[in-house]
CSV table of C-alpha atoms in Angstrom, one decimal:
chain,number,residue,atom,x,y,z
A,73,MET,CA,49.0,142.6,222.4
A,74,GLU,CA,51.3,142.1,219.5
A,75,LEU,CA,48.8,142.6,215.8
A,76,ARG,CA,50.5,140.6,213.4
A,77,SER,CA,48.3,136.7,213.5
A,78,LEU,CA,44.9,139.5,213.1
A,79,GLU,CA,43.8,139.3,209.4
A,80,PRO,CA,41.6,142.9,208.7
A,81,LEU,CA,37.7,142.3,208.4
A,82,ALA,CA,36.4,145.1,207.6
A,83,GLU,CA,36.8,148.9,209.5
A,84,CYS,CA,37.5,147.7,213.6
A,85,VAL,CA,37.2,143.8,212.6
A,86,TRP,CA,40.3,140.9,213.1
A,87,ARG,CA,40.6,137.5,212.8
A,88,HIS,CA,43.5,135.3,213.9
A,89,PRO,CA,42.9,131.9,212.7
A,90,PRO,CA,42.2,128.5,214.1
A,91,ARG,CA,45.3,127.1,214.8
A,92,GLY,CA,46.4,123.5,216.7
A,93,ARG,CA,43.2,122.8,218.5
A,94,MET,CA,41.1,125.6,216.9
A,95,ARG,CA,37.8,125.0,216.3
A,96,VAL,CA,37.3,128.2,215.8
A,97,PRO,CA,38.9,131.2,215.0
A,98,VAL,CA,38.8,134.5,217.4
A,99,VAL,CA,37.6,138.4,215.9
A,100,PHE,CA,38.3,140.5,217.8
A,101,PHE,CA,36.8,144.4,217.7
A,102,GLY,CA,38.4,147.6,218.0
A,103,ASP,CA,40.8,149.6,216.6
A,104,ARG,CA,44.7,149.4,215.6
A,105,GLU,CA,45.4,151.4,219.1
A,106,LEU,CA,43.0,149.4,221.0
A,107,LEU,CA,44.3,146.1,219.6
A,108,ALA,CA,47.9,147.3,220.9
A,109,ALA,CA,46.8,147.7,224.3
A,110,MET,CA,45.6,144.8,225.3
A,111,ASP,CA,47.3,142.4,227.0
A,112,GLU,CA,48.9,139.5,225.2
A,113,LYS,CA,46.6,136.7,227.2
A,114,VAL,CA,43.8,137.6,225.9
A,115,LEU,CA,43.5,136.3,222.3
A,116,GLU,CA,45.7,133.5,224.4
A,117,GLN,CA,42.3,133.3,227.1
A,118,ALA,CA,40.0,134.0,223.7
A,119,ALA,CA,42.1,131.0,221.7
A,120,ASN,CA,41.6,128.4,224.7
A,121,VAL,CA,37.7,129.2,224.3
A,122,ALA,CA,37.8,128.5,220.7
A,123,THR,CA,38.7,125.0,221.6
A,124,LEU,CA,35.9,124.2,223.6
A,125,PRO,CA,33.0,121.4,222.3
A,126,GLY,CA,30.1,123.0,220.5
A,127,ILE,CA,31.6,126.6,220.1
A,128,VAL,CA,29.9,127.8,217.0
A,129,GLY,CA,30.8,131.5,214.7
A,130,ALA,CA,33.9,132.3,216.8
A,131,SER,CA,35.3,133.2,220.5
A,132,TYR,CA,34.8,137.2,220.3
A,133,CYS,CA,36.2,140.2,222.5
A,134,MET,CA,35.0,143.5,223.0
A,135,PRO,CA,36.5,146.2,222.1
A,136,ASP,CA,36.9,146.7,225.8
A,137,ALA,CA,38.3,143.0,226.4
A,138,HIS,CA,41.1,141.6,229.4
A,139,TRP,CA,42.6,139.6,231.2
A,140,GLY,CA,40.6,137.3,233.7
A,141,TYR,CA,39.3,133.9,234.5
A,142,GLY,CA,40.0,131.7,232.4
A,143,PHE,CA,37.6,133.4,229.7
A,144,PRO,CA,38.6,137.2,228.5
A,145,ILE,CA,36.6,139.6,230.0
A,146,GLY,CA,34.4,140.7,227.0
A,147,GLY,CA,34.1,138.2,225.4
A,148,VAL,CA,31.5,136.3,224.0
A,149,ALA,CA,31.4,133.2,223.1
A,150,ALA,CA,28.5,130.5,221.8
A,151,PHE,CA,27.6,126.8,222.4
A,152,ASP,CA,25.2,124.8,220.3
A,153,PRO,CA,23.5,122.0,222.8
A,154,ASP,CA,22.8,119.1,219.7
A,155,GLU,CA,26.8,119.4,218.7
A,156,GLY,CA,28.1,118.7,222.2
A,157,GLY,CA,28.0,122.5,223.2
A,158,VAL,CA,29.2,123.3,226.5
A,159,VAL,CA,28.9,125.9,229.6
A,160,SER,CA,31.6,126.9,231.6
A,161,ALA,CA,31.4,128.6,234.4
A,162,GLY,CA,34.6,130.8,234.4
A,163,GLY,CA,33.0,131.8,230.5
A,164,VAL,CA,30.3,133.5,232.8
A,165,GLY,CA,33.0,134.6,235.5
A,166,PHE,CA,32.2,135.3,239.3
A,167,ASP,CA,30.0,139.1,239.4
A,168,ILE,CA,27.4,136.9,237.6
A,169,SER,CA,25.2,139.6,236.3
A,170,CYS,CA,27.2,142.4,237.1
A,171,GLY,CA,24.7,145.5,235.4
A,172,VAL,CA,24.1,149.0,234.5
A,173,ARG,CA,20.6,150.2,235.4
A,174,THR,CA,20.1,153.3,234.6
A,175,LEU,CA,16.8,155.9,235.6
A,176,HIS,CA,15.1,159.1,234.3
A,177,THR,CA,14.4,162.0,237.3
A,178,GLY,CA,12.5,164.0,235.1
A,179,LEU,CA,15.4,166.5,236.9
A,180,ASP,CA,18.0,168.9,234.5
A,181,GLU,CA,21.4,170.0,236.1
A,182,GLU,CA,19.6,173.0,237.0
A,183,ALA,CA,16.8,171.8,240.4
A,184,LEU,CA,20.5,169.9,241.6
A,185,ALA,CA,22.5,171.8,241.3
A,186,PRO,CA,21.1,173.9,244.8
A,187,VAL,CA,21.4,170.5,246.3
A,188,ARG,CA,23.7,168.5,244.7
A,189,GLU,CA,26.0,167.8,248.6
A,190,ARG,CA,23.2,167.1,250.1
A,191,LEU,CA,22.2,164.8,247.5
A,192,ALA,CA,25.8,163.5,247.7
A,193,ASP,CA,25.8,162.7,251.6
A,194,ALA,CA,22.2,161.6,251.0
A,195,LEU,CA,23.0,158.6,248.8
A,196,PHE,CA,26.5,157.7,250.5
A,197,ARG,CA,24.6,157.1,254.0
A,198,HIS,CA,21.8,156.0,253.1
A,199,ILE,CA,22.8,153.0,249.9
A,200,PRO,CA,24.7,150.1,251.8
A,201,ALA,CA,28.1,150.4,249.9
A,202,GLY,CA,31.8,148.6,250.5
A,203,VAL,CA,33.0,145.4,251.9
A,204,GLY,CA,31.0,143.2,254.6
A,205,VAL,CA,28.3,145.9,254.4
A,206,GLY,CA,25.7,144.6,255.3
A,207,GLY,CA,21.8,145.4,254.1
A,208,ARG,CA,18.1,146.6,255.7
A,209,ILE,CA,17.0,143.3,254.4
A,210,ARG,CA,17.2,139.5,255.5
A,211,LEU,CA,15.6,136.7,254.4
A,212,ASP,CA,14.3,133.5,255.7
A,213,ASP,CA,14.3,130.6,254.1
A,214,GLU,CA,11.5,131.3,252.8
A,215,ALA,CA,11.8,134.7,251.3
A,216,MET,CA,15.1,133.3,250.3
A,217,GLU,CA,14.1,130.8,247.6
A,218,ALA,CA,11.4,133.3,246.7
A,219,MET,CA,14.1,136.1,245.2
A,220,LEU,CA,16.1,133.0,243.8
A,221,ARG,CA,12.5,132.6,241.4
A,222,GLY,CA,11.4,136.0,241.0
A,223,GLY,CA,13.9,138.5,240.6
A,224,ALA,CA,13.1,141.6,240.3
A,225,ARG,CA,8.6,140.7,240.1
A,226,TRP,CA,9.5,139.4,243.5
A,227,ALA,CA,11.1,142.2,244.8
A,228,VAL,CA,8.0,144.5,242.3
A,229,ALA,CA,5.6,142.4,244.9
A,230,GLU,CA,7.5,142.6,248.6
A,231,GLY,CA,7.2,146.7,247.5
A,232,TRP,CA,10.4,147.3,245.9
A,233,GLY,CA,9.7,149.2,243.3
A,234,GLU,CA,6.7,149.4,241.2
A,235,ALA,CA,4.8,147.4,238.3
A,236,ALA,CA,5.9,149.4,235.7
A,237,ASP,CA,9.5,149.0,236.5
A,238,LEU,CA,9.0,145.3,235.1
A,239,ALA,CA,9.4,146.2,232.0
A,240,ARG,CA,12.5,148.2,230.8
A,241,VAL,CA,14.5,145.2,232.2
A,242,GLU,CA,15.7,142.8,230.0
A,243,GLU,CA,13.3,139.1,230.2
A,244,GLY,CA,11.1,141.5,232.4
A,245,GLY,CA,12.5,140.7,235.6
A,246,CYS,CA,13.1,137.6,236.3
A,247,VAL,CA,14.8,134.8,234.3
A,248,ALA,CA,13.3,131.4,233.7
A,249,GLY,CA,15.1,128.3,235.1
A,250,ALA,CA,16.1,129.2,238.2
A,251,ASP,CA,17.4,126.4,240.1
A,252,PRO,CA,17.9,127.5,244.3
A,253,ASP,CA,18.0,124.1,245.0
A,254,ALA,CA,21.4,123.9,243.0
A,255,VAL,CA,22.6,127.0,244.7
A,256,SER,CA,24.4,125.5,247.7
A,257,ALA,CA,23.4,127.1,251.5
A,258,ARG,CA,26.7,128.7,251.5
A,259,ALA,CA,25.5,130.1,249.0
A,260,LYS,CA,23.1,132.1,250.7
A,261,ALA,CA,24.3,132.1,253.6
A,262,ARG,CA,27.0,135.0,252.2
A,263,GLN,CA,23.7,136.7,250.5
A,264,ARG,CA,21.4,137.2,253.6
A,265,PRO,CA,22.4,140.6,254.2
A,266,GLU,CA,23.7,141.2,251.6
A,267,MET,CA,20.1,141.8,249.8
A,268,GLY,CA,20.2,145.9,248.5
A,269,THR,CA,24.0,146.4,248.6
A,270,LEU,CA,26.1,147.2,246.5
A,271,GLY,CA,29.5,146.0,246.9
A,272,SER,CA,32.9,147.6,246.1
A,273,GLY,CA,35.4,147.5,243.9
A,274,ASN,CA,33.9,149.0,240.6
A,275,HIS,CA,30.7,149.2,241.4
A,276,TYR,CA,28.8,152.6,241.5
A,277,LEU,CA,26.2,155.1,241.4
A,278,GLU,CA,26.5,158.1,240.3
A,279,VAL,CA,24.2,160.8,239.4
A,280,GLN,CA,24.7,161.9,235.9
A,281,ARG,CA,23.5,164.3,233.5
A,282,VAL,CA,23.0,164.1,229.6
A,283,GLY,CA,25.8,165.5,228.2
A,284,ALA,CA,25.8,165.2,224.6
A,285,ILE,CA,23.3,163.3,221.8
A,286,HIS,CA,24.2,162.0,219.2
A,287,ASP,CA,21.6,159.3,218.1
A,288,ARG,CA,17.9,162.0,218.0
A,289,GLU,CA,15.9,159.2,217.2
A,290,ALA,CA,16.6,157.0,219.6
A,291,ALA,CA,17.2,159.6,222.7
A,292,ARG,CA,13.2,160.0,222.0
A,293,ALA,CA,12.5,156.9,222.1
A,294,TYR,CA,14.7,156.3,225.3
A,295,GLY,CA,13.9,159.5,227.1
A,296,LEU,CA,17.0,161.0,226.7
A,297,GLU,CA,18.1,165.2,226.3
A,298,GLU,CA,20.7,166.9,226.7
A,299,GLY,CA,21.0,168.3,230.4
A,300,ALA,CA,18.9,165.9,231.9
A,301,VAL,CA,19.3,164.8,235.4
A,302,VAL,CA,19.7,159.8,235.1
A,303,VAL,CA,21.3,157.8,238.2
A,304,SER,CA,22.6,154.2,236.7
A,305,LEU,CA,23.5,152.3,239.5
A,306,HIS,CA,26.4,148.8,238.8
A,307,CYS,CA,26.7,145.6,240.9
A,308,GLY,CA,25.2,142.8,240.4
A,309,SER,CA,24.2,139.2,242.6
A,310,ARG,CA,26.7,140.1,245.2
A,311,GLY,CA,28.2,137.3,247.4
A,312,LEU,CA,26.0,134.3,246.5
A,313,GLY,CA,27.3,134.7,242.7
A,314,HIS,CA,30.8,134.7,243.5
A,315,GLN,CA,30.5,131.7,245.8
A,316,ILE,CA,28.4,129.8,243.1
A,317,GLY,CA,31.6,130.6,239.9
A,318,THR,CA,33.6,128.5,244.1
A,319,ASP,CA,31.1,125.8,244.6
A,320,TYR,CA,31.2,124.9,240.5
A,321,LEU,CA,34.4,125.8,238.7
A,322,PRO,CA,35.4,122.2,240.8
A,323,ARG,CA,32.8,120.3,239.6
A,324,MET,CA,33.0,121.7,236.0
A,325,ALA,CA,36.7,120.4,236.1
A,326,ARG,CA,35.7,117.0,237.3
A,327,ALA,CA,32.9,117.1,234.6
A,328,ALA,CA,34.9,117.9,232.3
A,329,ALA,CA,37.6,115.1,232.4
A,330,GLY,CA,34.2,113.2,233.7
A,331,HIS,CA,33.1,113.9,229.3
A,332,GLY,CA,36.4,113.5,228.2
A,333,ILE,CA,37.0,117.2,227.5
A,334,ALA,CA,40.9,118.4,227.6
A,335,LEU,CA,40.6,121.6,228.7
A,336,PRO,CA,43.5,123.9,227.7
A,337,ASP,CA,42.7,126.3,231.4
A,338,ARG,CA,41.7,124.7,234.6
A,339,GLU,CA,40.2,128.1,235.1
A,340,LEU,CA,37.7,127.8,232.0
A,341,ALA,CA,36.2,124.8,233.4
A,342,CYS,CA,33.0,123.5,231.4
A,343,ALA,CA,31.1,120.9,230.9
A,344,PRO,CA,28.0,119.7,228.6
A,345,ILE,CA,24.6,122.0,229.0
A,346,ARG,CA,23.8,118.1,228.9
A,347,SER,CA,24.7,116.8,230.7
A,348,GLU,CA,23.7,116.6,234.9
A,349,VAL,CA,26.6,119.3,236.6
A,350,GLY,CA,25.6,121.4,233.1
A,351,ALA,CA,21.8,121.2,233.8
A,352,GLN,CA,22.6,121.7,237.4
A,353,TYR,CA,24.9,125.3,237.2
A,354,LEU,CA,22.7,126.9,233.8
A,355,GLY,CA,19.7,126.2,237.5
A,356,ALA,CA,21.8,128.0,239.6
A,357,MET,CA,23.5,130.8,237.8
A,358,ARG,CA,19.2,132.3,236.4
A,359,ALA,CA,19.4,132.3,240.9
A,360,ALA,CA,21.9,134.5,240.5
A,361,ILE,CA,21.0,136.3,237.3
A,362,ASN,CA,17.7,137.3,238.9
A,363,CYS,CA,19.0,137.6,243.0
A,364,ALA,CA,21.2,140.1,240.8
A,365,LEU,CA,17.9,141.8,238.9
A,366,ALA,CA,15.9,142.2,242.6
A,367,ASN,CA,19.5,143.7,244.3
A,368,ARG,CA,19.2,146.8,241.8
A,369,GLN,CA,15.3,147.2,242.3
A,370,ILE,CA,15.9,147.8,245.7
A,371,LEU,CA,18.6,150.0,245.0
A,372,THR,CA,16.7,151.7,243.0
A,373,HIS,CA,13.8,151.2,245.8
A,374,LEU,CA,16.5,153.6,247.9
A,375,VAL,CA,17.2,156.0,245.1
A,376,ARG,CA,13.5,156.9,245.6
A,377,GLU,CA,13.6,157.0,249.2
A,378,VAL,CA,16.4,159.4,248.9
A,379,PHE,CA,15.6,161.8,245.9
A,380,ALA,CA,12.0,161.6,247.8
A,381,ASP,CA,13.4,163.3,250.2
A,382,VAL,CA,16.3,165.6,249.0
A,383,LEU,CA,14.6,166.1,245.9
A,384,PRO,CA,10.6,165.6,245.4
A,385,ALA,CA,9.9,166.6,242.3
A,386,ALA,CA,11.6,163.9,240.9
A,387,ARG,CA,9.9,161.1,238.8
A,388,ILE,CA,12.8,158.2,239.5
A,389,THR,CA,11.2,155.5,235.7
A,390,LEU,CA,13.6,153.3,234.8
A,391,LEU,CA,15.3,153.1,231.5
A,392,TYR,CA,16.3,150.3,231.4
A,393,ASP,CA,18.8,147.8,233.0
A,394,VAL,CA,21.2,145.2,231.4
A,395,SER,CA,23.0,142.1,232.9
A,396,HIS,CA,26.4,141.6,232.0
A,397,ASN,CA,28.0,138.1,233.4
A,398,THR,CA,25.5,135.6,231.7
A,399,CYS,CA,25.1,133.0,230.0
A,400,LYS,CA,21.7,132.8,227.9
A,401,GLU,CA,19.2,130.3,225.9
A,402,GLU,CA,18.8,132.5,223.1
A,403,ARG,CA,17.8,132.1,219.9
A,404,HIS,CA,19.7,133.3,216.7
A,405,VAL,CA,20.4,132.9,212.8
A,406,VAL,CA,23.6,131.4,211.7
A,407,ASP,CA,24.5,131.1,208.0
A,408,GLY,CA,20.8,130.6,206.9
A,409,VAL,CA,19.5,129.0,210.0
A,410,GLU,CA,18.1,129.3,213.0
A,411,ARG,CA,19.3,127.7,215.8
A,412,THR,CA,19.0,126.9,220.1
A,413,LEU,CA,22.7,128.7,221.4
A,414,PHE,CA,23.9,129.4,224.9
A,415,VAL,CA,25.8,132.5,224.6
A,416,HIS,CA,28.5,133.2,226.9
A,417,ARG,CA,28.4,137.1,227.6
A,418,LYS,CA,32.2,138.1,229.5
A,419,GLY,CA,31.8,141.6,230.5
A,420,ALA,CA,29.8,141.8,227.3
A,421,THR,CA,26.1,143.5,227.2
A,422,ARG,CA,23.6,141.9,225.2
A,423,ALA,CA,23.0,144.4,222.4
A,424,PHE,CA,20.2,143.5,220.2
A,425,GLY,CA,18.9,145.6,217.3
A,426,PRO,CA,15.4,146.9,215.8
A,427,GLY,CA,12.6,144.8,216.2
A,428,SER,CA,14.1,142.5,218.4
A,429,PRO,CA,11.6,139.7,220.6
A,430,GLY,CA,11.2,140.5,223.5
A,431,LEU,CA,11.9,144.9,223.6
A,432,PRO,CA,9.6,146.4,225.1
A,433,PRO,CA,7.2,148.2,222.2
A,434,GLU,CA,8.7,151.9,223.0
A,435,PHE,CA,12.4,150.5,221.6
A,436,ALA,CA,10.7,148.2,218.7
A,437,ALA,CA,12.0,150.9,215.6
A,438,VAL,CA,15.3,151.7,217.2
A,439,GLY,CA,17.2,148.8,219.0
A,440,GLN,CA,18.2,148.0,222.4
A,441,PRO,CA,19.1,150.4,225.2
A,442,VAL,CA,22.9,149.2,225.7
A,443,LEU,CA,24.6,150.9,229.5
A,444,ILE,CA,28.2,151.2,229.0
A,445,GLY,CA,29.4,152.2,232.1
A,446,GLY,CA,32.3,154.5,232.9
A,447,THR,CA,35.1,155.2,235.4
A,448,MET,CA,33.8,158.2,238.1
A,449,GLY,CA,35.5,160.4,235.9
A,450,THR,CA,34.9,159.6,232.7
A,451,ALA,CA,31.6,159.3,230.5
A,452,SER,CA,29.9,157.2,230.6
A,453,TRP,CA,27.2,155.4,227.3
A,454,VAL,CA,23.6,155.1,225.9
A,455,LEU,CA,24.7,152.6,222.7
A,456,ALA,CA,21.0,151.8,220.9
A,457,GLY,CA,21.6,147.4,219.3
A,458,ARG,CA,22.0,147.1,215.2
A,459,PRO,CA,20.6,145.0,212.6
A,460,GLY,CA,23.8,143.9,210.5
A,461,PRO,CA,27.6,143.2,211.7
A,462,GLY,CA,27.3,143.1,214.8
A,463,GLU,CA,25.2,139.9,214.6
A,464,GLY,CA,28.1,138.1,214.1
A,465,ALA,CA,28.5,138.7,218.3
A,466,PHE,CA,25.5,137.2,218.4
A,467,GLN,CA,24.1,141.0,219.0
A,468,SER,CA,26.5,141.4,221.7
A,469,ALA,CA,28.8,144.6,222.2
A,470,CYS,CA,30.9,146.2,224.6
A,471,HIS,CA,29.4,146.9,228.3
A,472,GLY,CA,32.9,149.7,229.8
A,473,ALA,CA,36.4,150.9,229.6
A,474,GLY,CA,37.5,147.7,230.7
A,475,ARG,CA,40.7,147.5,233.4
A,476,ARG,CA,44.3,149.3,231.5
A,477,VAL,CA,46.3,148.2,235.2
A,478,SER,CA,45.7,146.1,237.5
A,479,ARG,CA,44.1,147.2,240.8
A,480,ARG,CA,47.8,146.8,242.4
A,481,GLN,CA,49.1,148.8,240.0
A,482,ALA,CA,46.7,150.9,240.3
A,483,SER,CA,46.9,151.6,244.3
A,484,ARG,CA,49.9,151.9,243.4
A,485,ARG,CA,49.8,155.1,241.4
A,486,TRP,CA,47.0,157.0,242.7
A,487,GLN,CA,45.6,157.8,245.6
A,488,GLY,CA,41.4,157.7,247.1
A,489,ARG,CA,42.2,161.1,248.7
A,490,SER,CA,43.6,163.1,245.8
A,491,LEU,CA,41.0,161.7,244.0
A,492,ILE,CA,38.6,163.3,245.5
A,493,GLU,CA,40.4,166.6,245.5
A,494,GLU,CA,41.0,166.3,241.6
A,495,MET,CA,37.3,164.8,241.4
A,496,ALA,CA,35.8,167.8,242.8
A,497,ALA,CA,37.6,170.8,240.9
A,498,ARG,CA,35.8,168.9,238.1
A,499,GLY,CA,32.8,169.1,239.9
A,500,ILE,CA,32.6,165.4,240.5
A,501,LEU,CA,32.0,164.8,243.8
A,502,LEU,CA,33.5,161.7,244.9
A,503,ARG,CA,32.2,159.4,247.9
A,504,GLY,CA,34.4,156.3,248.8
A,505,ARG,CA,33.9,154.0,251.9
A,506,SER,CA,38.0,152.4,251.0
A,507,LEU,CA,40.8,154.9,250.2
A,508,ARG,CA,42.5,152.1,249.1
A,509,GLY,CA,39.2,151.4,247.0
A,510,LEU,CA,39.2,154.0,245.2
A,511,ALA,CA,42.6,154.4,243.7
A,512,GLU,CA,42.3,150.7,242.7
A,513,GLU,CA,38.7,152.4,240.6
A,514,ALA,CA,41.0,155.4,239.4
A,515,PRO,CA,39.6,156.4,235.6
A,516,GLY,CA,43.0,156.4,234.6
A,517,ALA,CA,43.0,152.4,235.5
A,518,TYR,CA,41.1,152.3,232.9
A,519,LYS,CA,40.4,152.6,229.0
A,520,ASP,CA,39.2,155.7,226.9
A,521,VAL,CA,35.4,154.4,227.3
A,522,ASP,CA,35.1,156.6,224.7
A,523,ALA,CA,37.0,155.4,222.0
A,524,VAL,CA,36.2,152.4,223.8
A,525,VAL,CA,32.1,153.2,222.1
A,526,GLU,CA,33.4,155.0,218.5
A,527,ALA,CA,34.8,151.8,217.9
A,528,ALA,CA,32.0,149.4,218.7
A,529,GLU,CA,30.3,151.4,216.8
A,530,ARG,CA,32.5,151.9,213.3
A,531,ALA,CA,32.5,147.3,213.4
A,532,GLY,CA,29.1,147.5,213.8
A,533,LEU,CA,28.2,146.5,216.7
A,534,ALA,CA,25.8,149.0,218.0
A,535,ARG,CA,26.1,152.9,217.1
A,536,ARG,CA,26.2,155.2,220.0
A,537,VAL,CA,22.5,157.9,221.5
A,538,ALA,CA,24.2,159.8,224.7
A,539,ARG,CA,27.0,160.2,226.5
A,540,LEU,CA,26.2,161.0,230.4
A,541,GLU,CA,28.8,163.1,232.7
A,542,PRO,CA,29.3,161.9,236.4
A,543,LEU,CA,27.9,164.4,238.3
A,544,ILE,CA,28.1,163.0,242.0
A,545,CYS,CA,30.1,159.3,242.2
A,546,ILE,CA,29.4,157.0,245.1
A,547,LYS,CA,31.7,153.9,245.7
A,548,GLY,CA,31.8,151.0,247.7
């Protein structure tokens, strides 16, 4: 991306001033190298977001931002309903509430070593993953409605987890305001065979070791220490979330025209928050968030079953569960005034700082865990939310490394079989349903995640707590 139009504001913070129909500036977080590597479309899309009614502050781009559907992935924008603000299906994306959940095992790498191959094979057999692969749960109409309203709380009540899990999930495991009636029959039908499944693409299950601690106070609060083994899951609302996006984009495009909103890009379809379509989409999207939370909860139970068989000494507990690809109603202080805003985080993570309401008491002094996903051959990270300049992005941070090349380019450049061998030579056991899928997700297809999180820290979005290194990776 060309940097000439950007004005430096602070370390790793840049501003593109409003031009044309833009109501607010675009603010980028990242160093020169990361910004220069971004596609030009990122600026174009972020500038389009800045034209939407009711936007507050700026259109923000995280250090891992890349081109997406209408709204950049790694984009954050908040809208005020009292100022005609909108909710955008393109601003949430198709993989609603895709997120990361990290689990403690209570084990260290030494305990894992003798059974690592057995554990990798057992996880690969037991965790449903891949395109068209279903799970062992089938929901009737009544159970589907209960799941969409109850999220992870429903899953725990059905026996897929422990009550203590819920305290370590955003919103306590269930987002209020879900409306199953706003979810189409097609979306529910797509979801019926997919509860408790990992999916494909960039979704994964990883067994990781804590390689380094950067913030000992936060690490103690999070229960992390060097050499400990953890498990991370990355997945979302599966076919239900995708179908909701498919259903509402054309409806929102029509609604925008009906409300006199001139869309700079049809993929940025939106509707006023206080409109019939806006309210219905929010109800459907919240149901999809609950679906994703329930899905990750069921997968947690499946992980527990595998560890109970292979490593009975393990005690699987939650570190935390965070969602990306959401629009959440939150209270934020803007220019000294507290306001209710609808914050879109597409490929971005909520990163509440110390003292924020809703955090588990044990995290209150250090801030929310911010879980940054890796790329099967590279590190993942645990960061902590922080107050200060990051509040300018409504307390948000990056969510991963961010793609560097497209999946099509990656599948031409890398071979799945070679990747398995290369990972094995590095001590990483890789299991995948599709060699092409592995090639598309090659570590080289992504940016340097270490550089991304360092830039996030220097920009004041979050601070580094622990670096996680992959030992076993399960892909769809």
